[in-house]
C-alpha atoms as one frame of an Amber mdcrd trajectory, in Angstrom:
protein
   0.000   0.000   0.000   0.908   3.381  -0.787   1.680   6.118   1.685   1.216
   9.668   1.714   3.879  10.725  -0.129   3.694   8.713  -2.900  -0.321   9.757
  -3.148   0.822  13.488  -3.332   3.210  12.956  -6.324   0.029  11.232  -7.919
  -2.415  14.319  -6.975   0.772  16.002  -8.450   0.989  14.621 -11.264  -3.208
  14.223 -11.999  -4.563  17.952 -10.399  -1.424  20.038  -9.679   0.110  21.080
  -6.278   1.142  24.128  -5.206   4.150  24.852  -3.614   4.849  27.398  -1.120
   8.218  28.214   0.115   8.363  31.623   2.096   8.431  30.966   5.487   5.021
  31.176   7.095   3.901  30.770  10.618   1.609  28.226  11.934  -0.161  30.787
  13.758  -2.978  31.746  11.224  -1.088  32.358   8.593  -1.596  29.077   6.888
  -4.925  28.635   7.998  -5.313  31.704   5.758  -3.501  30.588   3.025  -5.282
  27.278   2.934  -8.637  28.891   2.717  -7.580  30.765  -0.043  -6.701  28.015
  -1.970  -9.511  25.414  -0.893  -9.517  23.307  -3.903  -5.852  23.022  -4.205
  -3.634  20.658  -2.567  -0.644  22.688  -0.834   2.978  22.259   0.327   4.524
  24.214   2.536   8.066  23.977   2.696   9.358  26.986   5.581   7.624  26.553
   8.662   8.840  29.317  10.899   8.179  27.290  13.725   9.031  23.571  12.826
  11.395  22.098  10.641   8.847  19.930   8.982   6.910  20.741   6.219   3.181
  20.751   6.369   0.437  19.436   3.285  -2.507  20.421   3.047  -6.316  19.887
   0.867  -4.849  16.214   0.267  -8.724  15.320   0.097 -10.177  18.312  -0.474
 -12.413  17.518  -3.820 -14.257  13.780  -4.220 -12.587  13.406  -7.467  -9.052
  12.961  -5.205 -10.779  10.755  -2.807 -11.991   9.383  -6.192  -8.648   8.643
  -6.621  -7.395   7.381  -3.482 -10.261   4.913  -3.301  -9.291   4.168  -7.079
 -13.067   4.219  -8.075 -15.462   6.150 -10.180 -18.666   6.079  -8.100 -17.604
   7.015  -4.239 -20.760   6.056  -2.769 -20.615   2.588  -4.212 -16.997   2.089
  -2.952 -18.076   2.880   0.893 -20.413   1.001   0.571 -18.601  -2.043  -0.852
 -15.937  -1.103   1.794 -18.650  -1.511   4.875 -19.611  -4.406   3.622 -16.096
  -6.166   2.471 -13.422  -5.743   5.439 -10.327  -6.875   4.251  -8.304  -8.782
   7.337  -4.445  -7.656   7.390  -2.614 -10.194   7.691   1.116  -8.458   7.518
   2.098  -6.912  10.956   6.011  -5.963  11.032   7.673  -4.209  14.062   8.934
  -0.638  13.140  12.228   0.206  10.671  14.448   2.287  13.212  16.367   3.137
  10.004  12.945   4.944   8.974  12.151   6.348  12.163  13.279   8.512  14.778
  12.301   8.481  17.662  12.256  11.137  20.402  11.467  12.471  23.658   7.841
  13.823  22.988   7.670  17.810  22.397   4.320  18.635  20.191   6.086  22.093
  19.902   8.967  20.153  17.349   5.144  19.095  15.255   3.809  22.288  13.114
   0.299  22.223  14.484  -1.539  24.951  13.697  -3.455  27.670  15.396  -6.763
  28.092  12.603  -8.737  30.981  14.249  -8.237  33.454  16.582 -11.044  32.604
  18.596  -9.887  29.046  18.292  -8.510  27.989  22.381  -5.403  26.770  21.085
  -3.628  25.128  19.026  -5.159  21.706  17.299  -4.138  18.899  15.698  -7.225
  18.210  12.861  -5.933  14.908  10.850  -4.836  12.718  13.928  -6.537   8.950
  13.997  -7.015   7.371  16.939  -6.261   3.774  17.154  -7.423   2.202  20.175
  -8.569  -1.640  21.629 -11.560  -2.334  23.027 -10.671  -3.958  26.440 -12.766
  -6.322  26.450 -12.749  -7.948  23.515  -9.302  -6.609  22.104 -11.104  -5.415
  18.749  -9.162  -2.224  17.198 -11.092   1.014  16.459  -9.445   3.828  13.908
 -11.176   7.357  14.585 -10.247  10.609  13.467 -10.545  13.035  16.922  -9.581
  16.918  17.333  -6.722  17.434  20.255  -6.041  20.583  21.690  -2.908  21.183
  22.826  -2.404  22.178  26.541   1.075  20.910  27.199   4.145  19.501  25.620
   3.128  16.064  25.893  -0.856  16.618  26.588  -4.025  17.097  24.642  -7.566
  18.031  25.448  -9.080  15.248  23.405 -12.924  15.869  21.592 -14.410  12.151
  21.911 -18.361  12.005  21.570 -20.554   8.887  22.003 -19.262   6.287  20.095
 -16.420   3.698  19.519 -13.459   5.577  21.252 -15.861   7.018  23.778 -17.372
   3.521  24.562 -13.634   1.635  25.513 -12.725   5.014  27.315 -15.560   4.894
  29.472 -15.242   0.417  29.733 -11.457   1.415  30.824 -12.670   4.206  33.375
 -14.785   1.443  34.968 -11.541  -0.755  34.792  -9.632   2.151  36.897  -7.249
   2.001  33.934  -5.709   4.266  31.440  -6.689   3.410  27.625  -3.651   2.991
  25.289  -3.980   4.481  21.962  -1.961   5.443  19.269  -2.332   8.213  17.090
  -1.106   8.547  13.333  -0.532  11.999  11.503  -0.443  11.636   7.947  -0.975
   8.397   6.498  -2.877   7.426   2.676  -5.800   8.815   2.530  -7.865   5.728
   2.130  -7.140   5.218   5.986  -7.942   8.540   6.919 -11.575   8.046   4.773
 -11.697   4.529   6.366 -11.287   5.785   9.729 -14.197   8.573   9.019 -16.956
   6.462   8.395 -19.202   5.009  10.973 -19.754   1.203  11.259 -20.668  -1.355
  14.130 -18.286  -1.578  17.108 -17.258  -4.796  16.273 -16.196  -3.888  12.929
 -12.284  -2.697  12.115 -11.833   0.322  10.268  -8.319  -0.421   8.941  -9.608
  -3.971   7.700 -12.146  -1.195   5.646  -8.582   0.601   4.409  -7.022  -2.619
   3.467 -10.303  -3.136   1.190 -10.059   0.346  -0.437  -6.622   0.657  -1.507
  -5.063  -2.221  -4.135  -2.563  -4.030  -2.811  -1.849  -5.871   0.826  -1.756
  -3.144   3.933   0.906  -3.461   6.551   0.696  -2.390  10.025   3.499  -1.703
  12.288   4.149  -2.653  15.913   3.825   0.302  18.453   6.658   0.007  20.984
   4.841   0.736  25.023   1.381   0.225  23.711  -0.475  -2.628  22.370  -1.314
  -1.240  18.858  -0.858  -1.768  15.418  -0.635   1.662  13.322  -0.709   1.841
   9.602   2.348   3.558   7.780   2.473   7.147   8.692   4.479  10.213   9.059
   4.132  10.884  12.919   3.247   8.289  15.643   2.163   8.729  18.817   2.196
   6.694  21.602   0.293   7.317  24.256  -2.618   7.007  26.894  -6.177   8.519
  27.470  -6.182   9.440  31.536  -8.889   7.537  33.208 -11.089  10.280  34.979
  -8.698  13.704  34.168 -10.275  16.162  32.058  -9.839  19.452  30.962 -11.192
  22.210  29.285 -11.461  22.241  25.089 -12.443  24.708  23.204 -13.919  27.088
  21.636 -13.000  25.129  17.810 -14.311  26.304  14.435 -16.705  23.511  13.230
 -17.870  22.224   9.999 -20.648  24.531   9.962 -17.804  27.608  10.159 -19.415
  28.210  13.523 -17.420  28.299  17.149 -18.572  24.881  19.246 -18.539  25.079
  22.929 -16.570  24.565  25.474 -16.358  21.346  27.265 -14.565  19.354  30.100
 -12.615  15.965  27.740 -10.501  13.519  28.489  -6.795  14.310  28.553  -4.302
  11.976  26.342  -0.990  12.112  27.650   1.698  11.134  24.687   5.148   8.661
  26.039   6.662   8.525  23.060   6.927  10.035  19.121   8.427   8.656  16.135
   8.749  10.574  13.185   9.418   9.308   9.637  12.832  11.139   8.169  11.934
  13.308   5.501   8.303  13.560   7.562   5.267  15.924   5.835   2.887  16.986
   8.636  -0.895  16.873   7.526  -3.190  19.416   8.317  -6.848  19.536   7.776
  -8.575  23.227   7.762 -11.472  23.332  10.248 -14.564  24.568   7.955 -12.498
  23.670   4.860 -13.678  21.266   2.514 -10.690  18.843   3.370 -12.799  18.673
   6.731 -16.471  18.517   4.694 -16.214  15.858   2.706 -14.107  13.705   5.115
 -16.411  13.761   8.128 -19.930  14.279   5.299 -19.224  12.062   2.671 -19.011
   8.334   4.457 -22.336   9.636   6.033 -23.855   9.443   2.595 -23.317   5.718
   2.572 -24.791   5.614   5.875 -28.205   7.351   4.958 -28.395   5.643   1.506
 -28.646   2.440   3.624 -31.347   3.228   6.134 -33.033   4.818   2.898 -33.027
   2.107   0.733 -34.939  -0.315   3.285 -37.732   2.276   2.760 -37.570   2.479
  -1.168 -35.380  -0.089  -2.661 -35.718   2.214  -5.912 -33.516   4.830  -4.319
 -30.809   6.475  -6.722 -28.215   8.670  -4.993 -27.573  10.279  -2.513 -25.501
  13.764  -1.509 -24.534  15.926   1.242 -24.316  19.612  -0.409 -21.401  21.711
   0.689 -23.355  24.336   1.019 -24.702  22.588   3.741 -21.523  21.874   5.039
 -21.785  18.474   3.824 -23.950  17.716   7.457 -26.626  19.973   7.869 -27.909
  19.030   4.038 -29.128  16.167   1.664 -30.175  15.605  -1.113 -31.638  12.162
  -2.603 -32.482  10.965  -5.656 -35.673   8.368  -5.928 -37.606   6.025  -8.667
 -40.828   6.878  -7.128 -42.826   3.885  -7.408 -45.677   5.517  -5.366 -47.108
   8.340  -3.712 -46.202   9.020  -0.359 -42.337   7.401  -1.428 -40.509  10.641
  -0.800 -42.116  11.564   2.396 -41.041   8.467   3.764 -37.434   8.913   2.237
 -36.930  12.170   4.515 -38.216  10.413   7.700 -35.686   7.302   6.738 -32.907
  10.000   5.937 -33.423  12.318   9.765 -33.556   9.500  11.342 -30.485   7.623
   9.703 -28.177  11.386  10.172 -29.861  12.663  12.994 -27.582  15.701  12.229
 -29.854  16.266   8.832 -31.792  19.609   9.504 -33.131  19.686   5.376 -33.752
  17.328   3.304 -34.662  17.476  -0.176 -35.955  14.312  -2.894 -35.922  14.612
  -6.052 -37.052  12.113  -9.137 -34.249  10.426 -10.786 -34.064  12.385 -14.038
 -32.417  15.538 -12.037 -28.763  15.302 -11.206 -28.540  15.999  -7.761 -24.934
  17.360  -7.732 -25.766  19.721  -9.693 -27.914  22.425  -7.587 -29.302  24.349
 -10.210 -31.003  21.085 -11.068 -32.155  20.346  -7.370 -33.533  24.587  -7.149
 -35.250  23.731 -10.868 -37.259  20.755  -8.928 -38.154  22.550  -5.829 -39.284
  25.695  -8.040 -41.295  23.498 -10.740 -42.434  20.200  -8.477 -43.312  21.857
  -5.242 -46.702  22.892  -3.691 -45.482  24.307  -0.094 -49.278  23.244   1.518
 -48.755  19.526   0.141 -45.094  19.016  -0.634 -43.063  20.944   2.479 -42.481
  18.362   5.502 -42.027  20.707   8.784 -41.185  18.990  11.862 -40.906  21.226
  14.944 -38.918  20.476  18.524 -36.622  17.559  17.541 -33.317  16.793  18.317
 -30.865  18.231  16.163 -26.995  18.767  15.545 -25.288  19.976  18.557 -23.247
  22.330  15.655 -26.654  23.797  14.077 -25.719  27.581  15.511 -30.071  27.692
  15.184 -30.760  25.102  17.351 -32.658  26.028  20.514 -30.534  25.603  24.061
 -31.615  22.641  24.786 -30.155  21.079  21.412 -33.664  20.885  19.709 -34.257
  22.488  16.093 -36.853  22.227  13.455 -36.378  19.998  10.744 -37.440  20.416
   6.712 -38.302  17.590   4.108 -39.295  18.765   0.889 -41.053  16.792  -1.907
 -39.797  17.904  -4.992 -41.235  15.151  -7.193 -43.413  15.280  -9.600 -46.847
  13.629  -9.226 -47.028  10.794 -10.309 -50.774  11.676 -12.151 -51.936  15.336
 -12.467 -53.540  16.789  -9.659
């Protein structure tokens, strides 16, 4: 398998990447720069502050996770890779010759400050890998960590996987070794977005995606297997410590709150010789599509148990690839679409609209999906409003208590006149 540097002379070589080399700082500067350029993948070469270089926008259009994947039609390839783990058999201990291992400092890592609201400095493209400790099956989750010390981060872990084998180990009265990996092949970083059952390995989902078999390397003080990355970090997640994180710029480009999380204290770092740092924009579409798109598989799923006949399925940027879908149906009868949005809120709960549309309208292209809901809709019969429901914790519209008001429109066309 591949690793990131060899996938960036590809994206080279297929789409173009920019180079920058006057020295710019970590502190906002690149953030900026990165915006800028959102549908570019960048290099920068000077970091004022660190000696490694930092890429960025590595995934930052489907047509390069397109590539990555090496497939034509994304949503069939998640799915195929949900449904198709591929076991890794190869596990080798790590080349010292390609490593170097150190003393861990996050200040020698170029992790960037995004925002100046932003309360600190974060590390955006890290994946947790983690054991449950009960069963011993391995977990690969991309988290935000704030950093409050040289060897400490403010980790952002909601209710899932990582959260459930923290919580099993804080029962235990024991820390939970982890491992995190800074820039590895992008199929592992999509793999490790996507949300599947507990028992269910998201680097056997990786091996799947990419041709060719996927190694993983022995961590040295923790029991973990890491696939072949730039940085590694070894480390533990502090049973019962917490501290404050936050504020962060979200998805939706607004601040999300402050909250008490688990600390993960790091023992040891290796980084590859001739390492690239990845960074992921908060906001950016790098961060869209990553944490959106693997949703898509996700709601076509629930969705298709309503309507078998269901076409497509996207999550518009506009909405920040989260707030928004849009789904394409064979409507077989009456009534089909309405059901569709109730299957898709239900399957996202983060979904706040939802629009349906009859197959013959190309739902990534939006001037298509506003042509449907401007010549197929009758607001008194074809507008869905439901009122006081539990929402996405980053909807900035959502009431205090987390509840919002959700929107399914029927924008397909009758199936007889009337």
């Amino acid at each position: 398998m591949s690793d990131l540097k060899t996938f960036i002379e590809i994206l080279d070589e297929k789409y173009g990447v920019k180079e920058i080399n006057k020295e710019v700082s970590t502190k906002f500067e690149i953030a900026k720069i990165i915006k800028k350029y959102e549908n570019k993948t960048l290099i920068f070469n000077n970091i004022a502050e660190s000696d490694i270089p930092i890429v960025s926008g590595v995934c930052n259009t489907r047509e390069k996770i397109c590539t990555a994947l090496n497939c034509k039609n994304l949503l069939k390839k998640t799915l195929d890779g949900m449904d198709n783990p591929k076991p890794i058999k190869k596990i080798e201990k790590l080349d010292k010759k390609e490593y170097t291992t150190k003393k861990v400092d996050l200040n020698l890592l170029p992790i960037l400050r995004h925002y100046k609201k932003d309360g600190g400095r974060y590390i955006t493209s890290g994946i947790v890998i983690a054991k449950d400790p009960n069963t011993g099956i391995r977990n690969a989750s991309i988290h935000r960590m704030m950093v409050i010390d040289k060897n400490k981060v403010a980790i952002r872990i909601v209710p899932r996987d990582l959260y459930t084998y923290y919580k099993e180990s804080e029962k235990l009265g024991k820390d939970l070794e982890v491992a995190v990996v800074i820039g590895v092949h992008p199929a592992v970083l999509f793999a490790s977005s996507i949300s599947v059952p507990i028992n269910q390995d998201e680097l056997e989902i990786a091996n799947y995606f990419h041709q060719g078999e996927m190694k993983l390397f022995k961590c040295e003080d923790v029991d973990i297997e890491v696939p072949k990355s730039e940085i590694i970090l070894e480390g533990k997640i502090l049973a019962n410590k917490r501290a404050e994180e936050g504020p962060f710029l979200d998805i939706t480009g607004t601040y999300d709150l402050v909250r008490r999380e688990p600390i993960l204290k790091f023992e040891k770092m290796h980084i590859r010789k001739d390492a690239i740092y990845h960074a992921i924009l908060p906001a950016g579409y790098e961060h869209m599509l990553l944490q959106g798109i693997p949703q898509e598989a996700r709601i076509y799923k629930a969705v298709k148990n309503t309507l078998p006949t269901v076409k497509d399925v996207k999550l518009t940027e506009g909405g920040c690839c989260w707030l928004h879908a849009v789904i394409s149906i064979k409507k077989r009868t009456e009534g089909d679409a309405k059901n569709v949005i109730m299957a898709a809120l239900s399957a996202h709960p983060s979904l706040k609209h939802v629009v349906v549309t009859d197959e013959d309208i190309d739902i990534s292209n939006l001037r298509e999906v506003e042509y449907a809901i401007a010549t197929r809709v009758r607001g008194d019969r074809d507008i869905l409003i439901i009122p006081n429901v539990r929402g996405s914790s980053l909807d900035p519209m959502a009431k205090p208590d987390g509840t919002t008001t959700k929107v399914g429109i029927d924008a397909t066309k009758p199936l007889k006149n009337g």
